[in-house]
Structure formats: structure tokens, C-alpha cells
Amino acid sequence: EDKVVQSPLSLVVHEGDTVTLNCSYEVTNFRSLLWYKQEKKAPTFLFMLTSSGIEKKSGRLSSILDKKELFSILNITATQTGDSAIYLCAVWVSGTYKYIFGTGTRLKVLA
Amino acid sequence: SAVISQKPSRDICQRGTSLTIQCQVDSQVTMMFWYRQQPGQSLTLIATANQGSEATYESGFVIDKFPISRPNLTFSTLTVSNMSPEDSSIYLCSVVTPYLWEQYFGPGTRLTVT
């Protein structure tokens, strides 16, 4: 059965800290992996990753994919209270025409 | 990217009633989905809304409870029927863009059933 697992489930840090969120997957036919930030209702798209070793970067956020070891990480440097959210990853499995979501990581950044 | 609108934004409904949620996209997309997110949980896919044919439901979701319409490539509705308090959730529509296969979400509908 295809599955996506995120760790840790929750995390509390102080402003200025750097955090690393993990997303591992076991799927039959990987195509792409997405990262989202969810603050209130709707997840906001952050990154799409399809190739190993190519870092995607946006401001203080960056992400990389390892297709050999079947995981991705999302790094947030110099965290701010506005980074407090649930971070979701999702994997597209070819042939199923849908994304499978992980459980999410709840990040809380304290001032 | 895709711009998606959804309405209502929130609603409080009595058990036994039904609510229809609308989803409008600013461009034609083939793949449109409906998700549910119960309190404290991750996203659960309800169904894929297929244009011109019946929706494809995930395990645990049935058409009688969650009928879906997709009359064209920019619009879909999800109805939550005969609601119970367990249906209290955020309901989200999403689309996957062609070629890039990026998935975008509408703003969501927060449903509370009393």
C-alpha cells in the first residue's frame, strides 16, 4: 500500500532557530512530491520536487528530494512566528491520478 | 498556478440537512478533487470529480452521501447529505494543473453540524 509519513508530528522552536521537516514515502511508482504550508483552512503550495539532489529554494525555505532513499526534507532557517503552521507533503503516484498526503508536521515558533 | 474560489466559506448546519459547496476555477482543468480535513487530521481524499461522468470515490465515501457534479472543466459542486456532527470538517476542492502537475487548493469551507 502506498504511504507517506512525516516526522516529527509536532515541533516547538524559538524564533531564529532552524528546523528540518521530514517526509518519507513508499509508493509503487513515484512521480513528484509537493510541500504545502497550512495556516488556517487551505494549504498553500510551496515546492514541487521531481528530481533527486536539486534543491528548491524560496527565501528562508528550501527543500530537496532523495529518490534513492525515498524521502524529502523541508528546511526553514531563521524561523519566525509567522512560520507557525502545519506543513504537509504529498506524493503523486503514476497511474493513480491523485496525490497521497502525509500526516503533516505541526510547527510552532515561539517569540 | 490556478485561482480557485469556493463557497460558502463557512456554514453551521443542523443534522439531517444537506449543504452544497461550490468550487470555481479560473482556467480549464481536467483533474479536480474534493478533500475533507477533520479536526486535527490530515487531508483525506473524498473523490475525483470527472467532467461529463460520475465521480470516482475513495474507499469509505459513497455517492449517496457525497454527490458530486462536474458540468464543465471550471466548476464542480460537492453536496454533503443528511449531515451528522461527524461531518463537521473543512472541505477543500483542488485542481492539478496540466503539464506541471502542481496541485492547488481552494480556500476551503468550514462546516459545523449541530
PDB file of C-alpha atoms in Angstrom:
ATOM      1  CA  GLU A   1       0.000   0.000   0.000  1.00  0.00           C
ATOM      2  CA  ASP A   2       1.289   3.438  -0.929  1.00  0.00           C
ATOM      3  CA  LYS A   3       2.023   5.648   2.060  1.00  0.00           C
ATOM      4  CA  VAL A   4       3.605   8.941   3.031  1.00  0.00           C
ATOM      5  CA  VAL A   5       4.948   9.529   6.532  1.00  0.00           C
ATOM      6  CA  GLN A   6       6.043  12.829   8.006  1.00  0.00           C
ATOM      7  CA  SER A   7       8.174  13.445  11.048  1.00  0.00           C
ATOM      8  CA  PRO A   8       8.145  14.842  13.570  1.00  0.00           C
ATOM      9  CA  LEU A   9       4.397  15.120  14.137  1.00  0.00           C
ATOM     10  CA  SER A  10       4.890  18.342  16.033  1.00  0.00           C
ATOM     11  CA  LEU A  11       7.705  20.667  16.847  1.00  0.00           C
ATOM     12  CA  VAL A  12       8.134  23.732  19.048  1.00  0.00           C
ATOM     13  CA  VAL A  13      11.081  26.043  18.439  1.00  0.00           C
ATOM     14  CA  HIS A  14      12.106  29.600  19.209  1.00  0.00           C
ATOM     15  CA  GLU A  15      12.417  32.395  16.724  1.00  0.00           C
ATOM     16  CA  GLY A  16      15.714  32.273  14.897  1.00  0.00           C
ATOM     17  CA  ASP A  17      16.044  28.504  15.110  1.00  0.00           C
ATOM     18  CA  THR A  18      16.493  26.328  12.031  1.00  0.00           C
ATOM     19  CA  VAL A  19      14.119  23.406  11.560  1.00  0.00           C
ATOM     20  CA  THR A  20      14.189  20.359   9.322  1.00  0.00           C
ATOM     21  CA  LEU A  21      10.973  18.557   8.485  1.00  0.00           C
ATOM     22  CA  ASN A  22      10.998  15.089   7.006  1.00  0.00           C
ATOM     23  CA  CYS A  23       8.757  13.338   4.507  1.00  0.00           C
ATOM     24  CA  SER A  24       9.368   9.708   3.619  1.00  0.00           C
ATOM     25  CA  TYR A  25       7.356   7.704   1.150  1.00  0.00           C
ATOM     26  CA  GLU A  26       6.738   4.192  -0.016  1.00  0.00           C
ATOM     27  CA  VAL A  27       4.936   4.224  -3.324  1.00  0.00           C
ATOM     28  CA  THR A  28       4.854   1.924  -6.283  1.00  0.00           C
ATOM     29  CA  ASN A  29       5.612   4.456  -8.988  1.00  0.00           C
ATOM     30  CA  PHE A  30       6.799   7.862  -7.797  1.00  0.00           C
ATOM     31  CA  ARG A  31       6.308  10.883  -9.999  1.00  0.00           C
ATOM     32  CA  SER A  32       6.517  14.038  -7.864  1.00  0.00           C
ATOM     33  CA  LEU A  33       6.416  15.351  -4.303  1.00  0.00           C
ATOM     34  CA  LEU A  34       4.785  18.554  -3.114  1.00  0.00           C
ATOM     35  CA  TRP A  35       5.221  20.592   0.064  1.00  0.00           C
ATOM     36  CA  TYR A  36       2.464  22.781   1.494  1.00  0.00           C
ATOM     37  CA  LYS A  37       2.020  25.212   4.361  1.00  0.00           C
ATOM     38  CA  GLN A  38      -1.393  25.203   6.027  1.00  0.00           C
ATOM     39  CA  GLU A  39      -2.223  28.010   8.414  1.00  0.00           C
ATOM     40  CA  LYS A  40      -5.986  28.223   8.551  1.00  0.00           C
ATOM     41  CA  LYS A  41      -8.028  26.305   6.028  1.00  0.00           C
ATOM     42  CA  ALA A  42      -6.365  25.956   2.649  1.00  0.00           C
ATOM     43  CA  PRO A  43      -2.886  24.507   2.100  1.00  0.00           C
ATOM     44  CA  THR A  44      -0.583  26.894   0.295  1.00  0.00           C
ATOM     45  CA  PHE A  45       1.728  25.428  -2.337  1.00  0.00           C
ATOM     46  CA  LEU A  46       5.442  25.726  -1.503  1.00  0.00           C
ATOM     47  CA  PHE A  47       7.516  23.425  -3.698  1.00  0.00           C
ATOM     48  CA  MET A  48       7.301  20.653  -6.233  1.00  0.00           C
ATOM     49  CA  LEU A  49      10.187  18.182  -6.394  1.00  0.00           C
ATOM     50  CA  THR A  50      10.695  15.614  -9.098  1.00  0.00           C
ATOM     51  CA  SER A  51      14.452  15.072  -9.346  1.00  0.00           C
ATOM     52  CA  SER A  52      16.923  13.945  -6.724  1.00  0.00           C
ATOM     53  CA  GLY A  53      19.540  16.317  -5.407  1.00  0.00           C
ATOM     54  CA  ILE A  54      18.150  19.518  -6.872  1.00  0.00           C
ATOM     55  CA  GLU A  55      17.383  21.999  -4.125  1.00  0.00           C
ATOM     56  CA  LYS A  56      14.342  24.209  -4.415  1.00  0.00           C
ATOM     57  CA  LYS A  57      14.617  27.467  -2.526  1.00  0.00           C
ATOM     58  CA  SER A  58      12.287  30.309  -1.651  1.00  0.00           C
ATOM     59  CA  GLY A  59      13.526  32.843   0.840  1.00  0.00           C
ATOM     60  CA  ARG A  60      14.225  31.067   4.114  1.00  0.00           C
ATOM     61  CA  LEU A  61      12.620  27.837   2.930  1.00  0.00           C
ATOM     62  CA  SER A  62      14.388  25.154   0.952  1.00  0.00           C
ATOM     63  CA  SER A  63      13.671  21.578   0.058  1.00  0.00           C
ATOM     64  CA  ILE A  64      15.444  18.642  -1.501  1.00  0.00           C
ATOM     65  CA  LEU A  65      14.472  15.174  -2.648  1.00  0.00           C
ATOM     66  CA  ASP A  66      16.349  11.883  -2.360  1.00  0.00           C
ATOM     67  CA  LYS A  67      14.715   9.338  -4.671  1.00  0.00           C
ATOM     68  CA  LYS A  68      17.157   6.621  -3.723  1.00  0.00           C
ATOM     69  CA  GLU A  69      16.380   6.800  -0.020  1.00  0.00           C
ATOM     70  CA  LEU A  70      12.751   7.802  -0.686  1.00  0.00           C
ATOM     71  CA  PHE A  71      12.480  10.969   1.331  1.00  0.00           C
ATOM     72  CA  SER A  72      12.405  14.721   1.164  1.00  0.00           C
ATOM     73  CA  ILE A  73      13.294  17.397   3.688  1.00  0.00           C
ATOM     74  CA  LEU A  74      11.985  20.908   4.134  1.00  0.00           C
ATOM     75  CA  ASN A  75      14.349  23.332   5.850  1.00  0.00           C
ATOM     76  CA  ILE A  76      13.297  26.605   7.390  1.00  0.00           C
ATOM     77  CA  THR A  77      16.105  28.867   8.555  1.00  0.00           C
ATOM     78  CA  ALA A  78      15.836  31.831  10.931  1.00  0.00           C
ATOM     79  CA  THR A  79      12.290  30.848  11.851  1.00  0.00           C
ATOM     80  CA  GLN A  80       9.687  33.492  12.600  1.00  0.00           C
ATOM     81  CA  THR A  81       6.366  33.296  14.423  1.00  0.00           C
ATOM     82  CA  GLY A  82       4.677  33.551  11.023  1.00  0.00           C
ATOM     83  CA  ASP A  83       6.154  30.180  10.131  1.00  0.00           C
ATOM     84  CA  SER A  84       3.852  28.554  12.681  1.00  0.00           C
ATOM     85  CA  ALA A  85       1.644  26.222  10.653  1.00  0.00           C
ATOM     86  CA  ILE A  86       1.069  22.655   9.612  1.00  0.00           C
ATOM     87  CA  TYR A  87       3.440  21.531   6.872  1.00  0.00           C
ATOM     88  CA  LEU A  88       2.144  18.849   4.561  1.00  0.00           C
ATOM     89  CA  CYS A  89       3.843  16.775   1.937  1.00  0.00           C
ATOM     90  CA  ALA A  90       2.100  14.859  -0.816  1.00  0.00           C
ATOM     91  CA  VAL A  91       3.306  12.322  -3.354  1.00  0.00           C
ATOM     92  CA  TRP A  92       1.878  11.697  -6.820  1.00  0.00           C
ATOM     93  CA  VAL A  93       1.799   8.072  -7.765  1.00  0.00           C
ATOM     94  CA  SER A  94       1.804   7.477 -11.501  1.00  0.00           C
ATOM     95  CA  GLY A  95      -1.204   5.538 -12.663  1.00  0.00           C
ATOM     96  CA  THR A  96      -3.418   6.571  -9.754  1.00  0.00           C
ATOM     97  CA  TYR A  97      -4.008  10.180 -10.825  1.00  0.00           C
ATOM     98  CA  LYS A  98      -4.009  11.556  -7.303  1.00  0.00           C
ATOM     99  CA  TYR A  99      -1.708  12.839  -4.580  1.00  0.00           C
ATOM    100  CA  ILE A 100      -1.294  10.920  -1.332  1.00  0.00           C
ATOM    101  CA  PHE A 101      -0.843  13.167   1.699  1.00  0.00           C
ATOM    102  CA  GLY A 102       1.280  12.650   4.761  1.00  0.00           C
ATOM    103  CA  THR A 103       0.053  13.222   8.284  1.00  0.00           C
ATOM    104  CA  GLY A 104       1.622  16.664   8.473  1.00  0.00           C
ATOM    105  CA  THR A 105       4.040  18.314  10.892  1.00  0.00           C
ATOM    106  CA  ARG A 106       2.667  20.962  13.222  1.00  0.00           C
ATOM    107  CA  LEU A 107       5.293  23.645  13.762  1.00  0.00           C
ATOM    108  CA  LYS A 108       5.009  26.265  16.460  1.00  0.00           C
ATOM    109  CA  VAL A 109       7.534  29.076  16.611  1.00  0.00           C
ATOM    110  CA  LEU A 110       7.721  30.945  19.891  1.00  0.00           C
ATOM    111  CA  ALA A 111       8.716  34.600  20.072  1.00  0.00           C
TER     112      ALA A 111
ATOM    113  CA  SER B   1      -0.863  28.246 -10.998  1.00  0.00           C
ATOM    114  CA  ALA B   2      -4.640  28.242 -10.655  1.00  0.00           C
ATOM    115  CA  VAL B   3      -7.003  30.558  -8.819  1.00  0.00           C
ATOM    116  CA  ILE B   4      -9.817  28.713  -7.112  1.00  0.00           C
ATOM    117  CA  SER B   5     -12.832  30.143  -5.355  1.00  0.00           C
ATOM    118  CA  GLN B   6     -15.082  28.187  -3.073  1.00  0.00           C
ATOM    119  CA  LYS B   7     -18.338  28.988  -1.373  1.00  0.00           C
ATOM    120  CA  PRO B   8     -19.651  29.112   1.183  1.00  0.00           C
ATOM    121  CA  SER B   9     -16.592  29.916   3.245  1.00  0.00           C
ATOM    122  CA  ARG B  10     -18.256  28.518   6.326  1.00  0.00           C
ATOM    123  CA  ASP B  11     -21.615  27.299   7.463  1.00  0.00           C
ATOM    124  CA  ILE B  12     -23.353  25.956  10.509  1.00  0.00           C
ATOM    125  CA  CYS B  13     -25.987  23.371   9.686  1.00  0.00           C
ATOM    126  CA  GLN B  14     -28.425  21.209  11.560  1.00  0.00           C
ATOM    127  CA  ARG B  15     -28.144  17.458  11.481  1.00  0.00           C
ATOM    128  CA  GLY B  16     -30.212  15.779   8.815  1.00  0.00           C
ATOM    129  CA  THR B  17     -29.891  18.640   6.348  1.00  0.00           C
ATOM    130  CA  SER B  18     -27.691  18.921   3.250  1.00  0.00           C
ATOM    131  CA  LEU B  19     -25.165  21.502   2.119  1.00  0.00           C
ATOM    132  CA  THR B  20     -23.820  22.086  -1.363  1.00  0.00           C
ATOM    133  CA  ILE B  21     -20.328  23.527  -1.740  1.00  0.00           C
ATOM    134  CA  GLN B  22     -19.309  25.189  -4.983  1.00  0.00           C
ATOM    135  CA  CYS B  23     -15.848  25.323  -6.494  1.00  0.00           C
ATOM    136  CA  GLN B  24     -14.890  27.597  -9.397  1.00  0.00           C
ATOM    137  CA  VAL B  25     -11.516  27.610 -11.168  1.00  0.00           C
ATOM    138  CA  ASP B  26     -10.150  30.411 -13.315  1.00  0.00           C
ATOM    139  CA  SER B  27      -8.983  28.068 -16.078  1.00  0.00           C
ATOM    140  CA  GLN B  28      -9.978  24.761 -17.603  1.00  0.00           C
ATOM    141  CA  VAL B  29      -8.528  21.810 -15.743  1.00  0.00           C
ATOM    142  CA  THR B  30      -9.105  18.134 -16.198  1.00  0.00           C
ATOM    143  CA  MET B  31      -8.242  16.955 -12.713  1.00  0.00           C
ATOM    144  CA  MET B  32     -10.350  18.296  -9.857  1.00  0.00           C
ATOM    145  CA  PHE B  33     -10.607  16.761  -6.412  1.00  0.00           C
ATOM    146  CA  TRP B  34     -12.582  17.087  -3.204  1.00  0.00           C
ATOM    147  CA  TYR B  35     -10.911  16.608   0.178  1.00  0.00           C
ATOM    148  CA  ARG B  36     -12.064  16.551   3.752  1.00  0.00           C
ATOM    149  CA  GLN B  37      -9.986  17.536   6.743  1.00  0.00           C
ATOM    150  CA  GLN B  38     -11.419  16.589  10.094  1.00  0.00           C
ATOM    151  CA  PRO B  39     -10.184  18.417  13.197  1.00  0.00           C
ATOM    152  CA  GLY B  40      -6.580  17.569  13.956  1.00  0.00           C
ATOM    153  CA  GLN B  41      -6.262  15.306  10.927  1.00  0.00           C
ATOM    154  CA  SER B  42      -4.516  15.452   7.607  1.00  0.00           C
ATOM    155  CA  LEU B  43      -6.307  15.706   4.275  1.00  0.00           C
ATOM    156  CA  THR B  44      -8.453  12.805   3.149  1.00  0.00           C
ATOM    157  CA  LEU B  45      -9.429  12.497  -0.497  1.00  0.00           C
ATOM    158  CA  ILE B  46     -13.177  12.086  -0.945  1.00  0.00           C
ATOM    159  CA  ALA B  47     -13.371  11.775  -4.720  1.00  0.00           C
ATOM    160  CA  THR B  48     -12.085  12.821  -8.093  1.00  0.00           C
ATOM    161  CA  ALA B  49     -14.622  14.962  -9.924  1.00  0.00           C
ATOM    162  CA  ASN B  50     -14.781  13.843 -13.544  1.00  0.00           C
ATOM    163  CA  GLN B  51     -16.201  16.129 -16.193  1.00  0.00           C
ATOM    164  CA  GLY B  52     -19.104  14.530 -18.001  1.00  0.00           C
ATOM    165  CA  SER B  53     -19.117  11.330 -15.970  1.00  0.00           C
ATOM    166  CA  GLU B  54     -19.662  10.080 -12.455  1.00  0.00           C
ATOM    167  CA  ALA B  55     -17.104  10.976  -9.823  1.00  0.00           C
ATOM    168  CA  THR B  56     -14.563   8.408  -8.659  1.00  0.00           C
ATOM    169  CA  TYR B  57     -14.941   7.878  -4.921  1.00  0.00           C
ATOM    170  CA  GLU B  58     -12.289   6.747  -2.481  1.00  0.00           C
ATOM    171  CA  SER B  59     -12.808   3.911  -0.094  1.00  0.00           C
ATOM    172  CA  GLY B  60     -15.188   4.908   2.676  1.00  0.00           C
ATOM    173  CA  PHE B  61     -17.017   7.570   0.663  1.00  0.00           C
ATOM    174  CA  VAL B  62     -20.214   6.944  -1.300  1.00  0.00           C
ATOM    175  CA  ILE B  63     -22.175   8.876  -3.854  1.00  0.00           C
ATOM    176  CA  ASP B  64     -25.378   8.918  -1.805  1.00  0.00           C
ATOM    177  CA  LYS B  65     -23.625  10.755   0.997  1.00  0.00           C
ATOM    178  CA  PHE B  66     -21.345  12.974  -1.097  1.00  0.00           C
ATOM    179  CA  PRO B  67     -22.882  13.526  -4.537  1.00  0.00           C
ATOM    180  CA  ILE B  68     -20.584  15.484  -6.852  1.00  0.00           C
ATOM    181  CA  SER B  69     -21.338  17.310 -10.053  1.00  0.00           C
ATOM    182  CA  ARG B  70     -18.828  18.461 -12.674  1.00  0.00           C
ATOM    183  CA  PRO B  71     -20.745  20.074 -15.509  1.00  0.00           C
ATOM    184  CA  ASN B  72     -17.675  21.623 -17.144  1.00  0.00           C
ATOM    185  CA  LEU B  73     -13.909  21.982 -16.786  1.00  0.00           C
ATOM    186  CA  THR B  74     -14.047  25.016 -14.474  1.00  0.00           C
ATOM    187  CA  PHE B  75     -16.779  24.184 -11.973  1.00  0.00           C
ATOM    188  CA  SER B  76     -17.788  21.477  -9.530  1.00  0.00           C
ATOM    189  CA  THR B  77     -20.088  21.023  -6.559  1.00  0.00           C
ATOM    190  CA  LEU B  78     -19.926  18.716  -3.576  1.00  0.00           C
ATOM    191  CA  THR B  79     -23.040  18.030  -1.540  1.00  0.00           C
ATOM    192  CA  VAL B  80     -22.810  16.733   1.997  1.00  0.00           C
ATOM    193  CA  SER B  81     -26.106  14.925   2.526  1.00  0.00           C
ATOM    194  CA  ASN B  82     -28.050  14.009   5.640  1.00  0.00           C
ATOM    195  CA  MET B  83     -25.398  15.595   7.793  1.00  0.00           C
ATOM    196  CA  SER B  84     -24.359  14.442  11.239  1.00  0.00           C
ATOM    197  CA  PRO B  85     -21.918  16.072  13.680  1.00  0.00           C
ATOM    198  CA  GLU B  86     -19.228  13.701  12.375  1.00  0.00           C
ATOM    199  CA  ASP B  87     -19.350  15.578   9.077  1.00  0.00           C
ATOM    200  CA  SER B  88     -18.010  18.699  10.762  1.00  0.00           C
ATOM    201  CA  SER B  89     -14.827  19.318   8.820  1.00  0.00           C
ATOM    202  CA  ILE B  90     -13.062  21.567   6.403  1.00  0.00           C
ATOM    203  CA  TYR B  91     -13.951  20.679   2.827  1.00  0.00           C
ATOM    204  CA  LEU B  92     -11.455  21.602   0.145  1.00  0.00           C
ATOM    205  CA  CYS B  93     -11.542  21.451  -3.601  1.00  0.00           C
ATOM    206  CA  SER B  94      -8.318  21.263  -5.521  1.00  0.00           C
ATOM    207  CA  VAL B  95      -7.037  21.062  -9.055  1.00  0.00           C
ATOM    208  CA  VAL B  96      -3.926  19.622 -10.621  1.00  0.00           C
ATOM    209  CA  THR B  97      -2.573  21.758 -13.413  1.00  0.00           C
ATOM    210  CA  PRO B  98      -1.791  20.137 -16.729  1.00  0.00           C
ATOM    211  CA  TYR B  99       1.842  19.610 -17.751  1.00  0.00           C
ATOM    212  CA  LEU B 100       3.366  20.703 -14.409  1.00  0.00           C
ATOM    213  CA  TRP B 101       1.087  18.520 -12.280  1.00  0.00           C
ATOM    214  CA  GLU B 102       1.082  21.023  -9.449  1.00  0.00           C
ATOM    215  CA  GLN B 103      -1.878  20.839  -7.087  1.00  0.00           C
ATOM    216  CA  TYR B 104      -3.632  23.949  -5.817  1.00  0.00           C
ATOM    217  CA  PHE B 105      -6.393  24.274  -3.271  1.00  0.00           C
ATOM    218  CA  GLY B 106      -9.432  26.446  -2.913  1.00  0.00           C
ATOM    219  CA  PRO B 107      -9.857  28.497   0.270  1.00  0.00           C
ATOM    220  CA  GLY B 108     -11.952  25.775   1.899  1.00  0.00           C
ATOM    221  CA  THR B 109     -15.369  25.516   3.504  1.00  0.00           C
ATOM    222  CA  ARG B 110     -15.552  25.112   7.265  1.00  0.00           C
ATOM    223  CA  LEU B 111     -18.667  23.104   8.063  1.00  0.00           C
ATOM    224  CA  THR B 112     -20.070  22.708  11.550  1.00  0.00           C
ATOM    225  CA  VAL B 113     -23.002  20.363  12.078  1.00  0.00           C
ATOM    226  CA  THR B 114     -25.022  20.768  15.252  1.00  0.00           C
TER     227      THR B 114
END
